[in-house]
CSV table of C-alpha atoms in Angstrom, one decimal:
chain,number,residue,atom,x,y,z
A,1,MET,CA,-9.5,13.4,-4.1
A,2,LEU,CA,-9.2,11.3,-0.8
A,3,PHE,CA,-8.2,8.1,-0.9
A,4,ASP,CA,-5.9,6.4,2.7
A,5,MET,CA,-7.0,3.3,3.5
A,6,THR,CA,-5.2,1.1,6.4
A,7,ILE,CA,-4.8,-2.7,5.9
A,8,PRO,CA,-4.0,-4.8,9.0
A,9,ALA,CA,-1.6,-7.8,8.0
A,10,SER,CA,-4.0,-10.7,8.8
A,11,ALA,CA,-5.7,-9.1,5.7
A,12,PHE,CA,-3.1,-10.7,3.3
A,13,THR,CA,-2.9,-14.3,2.8
A,14,GLU,CA,0.0,-14.2,0.0
A,15,LYS,CA,1.6,-11.3,1.8
A,16,LYS,CA,1.2,-9.1,-1.7
A,17,LEU,CA,0.1,-6.0,-2.1
A,18,LYS,CA,-1.9,-5.7,-5.6
A,19,VAL,CA,-2.5,-2.2,-7.3
A,20,LEU,CA,-4.0,-0.7,-10.1
A,21,ALA,CA,-3.2,2.9,-10.3
A,22,SER,CA,-2.4,5.6,-12.8
A,23,ILE,CA,-0.2,7.7,-10.1
A,24,PRO,CA,2.2,6.7,-7.7
A,25,LEU,CA,1.1,6.0,-4.7
A,26,GLN,CA,2.9,5.9,-0.9
A,27,VAL,CA,2.8,2.2,1.0
A,28,ARG,CA,4.1,2.5,4.7
A,29,LEU,CA,4.0,-0.6,6.8
A,30,LEU,CA,3.4,0.7,10.6
A,31,LYS,CA,4.3,-1.5,14.0
A,32,ASP,CA,3.0,-0.2,16.9
A,33,GLU,CA,3.0,3.3,15.0
A,34,GLN,CA,6.3,3.2,13.9
A,35,LEU,CA,7.7,3.3,9.7
A,36,LEU,CA,9.5,-0.5,9.2
A,37,HIS,CA,9.1,0.3,5.4
A,38,GLU,CA,8.6,2.7,2.9
A,39,PHE,CA,7.8,2.7,-0.6
A,40,THR,CA,5.8,4.5,-3.9
A,41,THR,CA,4.3,2.4,-6.2
A,42,SER,CA,4.7,2.6,-10.4
A,43,PRO,CA,1.5,2.5,-12.2
A,44,ASP,CA,3.7,0.4,-14.4
A,45,GLN,CA,3.3,-2.6,-11.6
A,46,MET,CA,0.9,-4.5,-10.1
A,47,LEU,CA,1.9,-6.6,-7.6
A,48,TYR,CA,4.2,-5.9,-4.7
A,49,ASP,CA,6.1,-8.6,-2.4
A,50,LEU,CA,6.1,-7.6,0.9
A,51,SER,CA,6.7,-10.9,2.9
A,52,ASP,CA,10.0,-9.8,4.4
A,53,VAL,CA,8.4,-7.1,6.1
A,54,LEU,CA,4.9,-8.4,7.0
A,55,GLU,CA,4.5,-9.7,10.5
A,56,ALA,CA,0.7,-10.0,12.5
A,57,ASP,CA,1.1,-6.7,13.7
A,58,VAL,CA,2.0,-5.0,10.9
A,59,VAL,CA,-0.3,-2.7,9.4
A,60,VAL,CA,-0.3,-1.6,6.0
A,61,GLU,CA,-0.9,2.2,4.9
A,62,VAL,CA,-1.4,3.4,1.5
A,63,LYS,CA,-2.2,6.9,0.6
A,64,LEU,CA,-2.3,9.4,-2.1
A,65,ILE,CA,0.8,11.6,-2.9
A,66,PRO,CA,0.1,15.2,-2.4
A,67,GLY,CA,-0.7,17.1,-5.5
A,68,SER,CA,-1.3,14.3,-7.7
A,69,VAL,CA,-3.7,14.4,-11.1
A,70,VAL,CA,-6.0,11.2,-10.3
A,71,GLU,CA,-7.8,10.1,-13.4
A,72,PHE,CA,-9.7,7.1,-11.7
A,73,TYR,CA,-9.7,6.1,-8.4
A,74,PRO,CA,-6.6,3.7,-6.8
A,75,VAL,CA,-7.9,-0.3,-6.5
A,76,VAL,CA,-5.9,-1.5,-3.6
A,77,ASN,CA,-6.0,-5.2,-2.3
A,78,ALA,CA,-4.5,-7.1,-0.3
A,79,LEU,CA,-3.1,-10.9,-1.8
């Protein structure tokens, strides 16, 4: 299953990322294609605060970790 999404900073009103997934996902914050911050989500956690690194010209990439077995399609929202 392919699941890659890119979210511009302008889509965030609360600077939070909401993730509902049964498997960990890779999240990368990029500015001018340079990596600012990277982390892996946990199925036990739904909200991630991005206020420390999210600026106007940052994009957030969310990707499946290669080799992960996906039970259901992940749901990711910019808050």
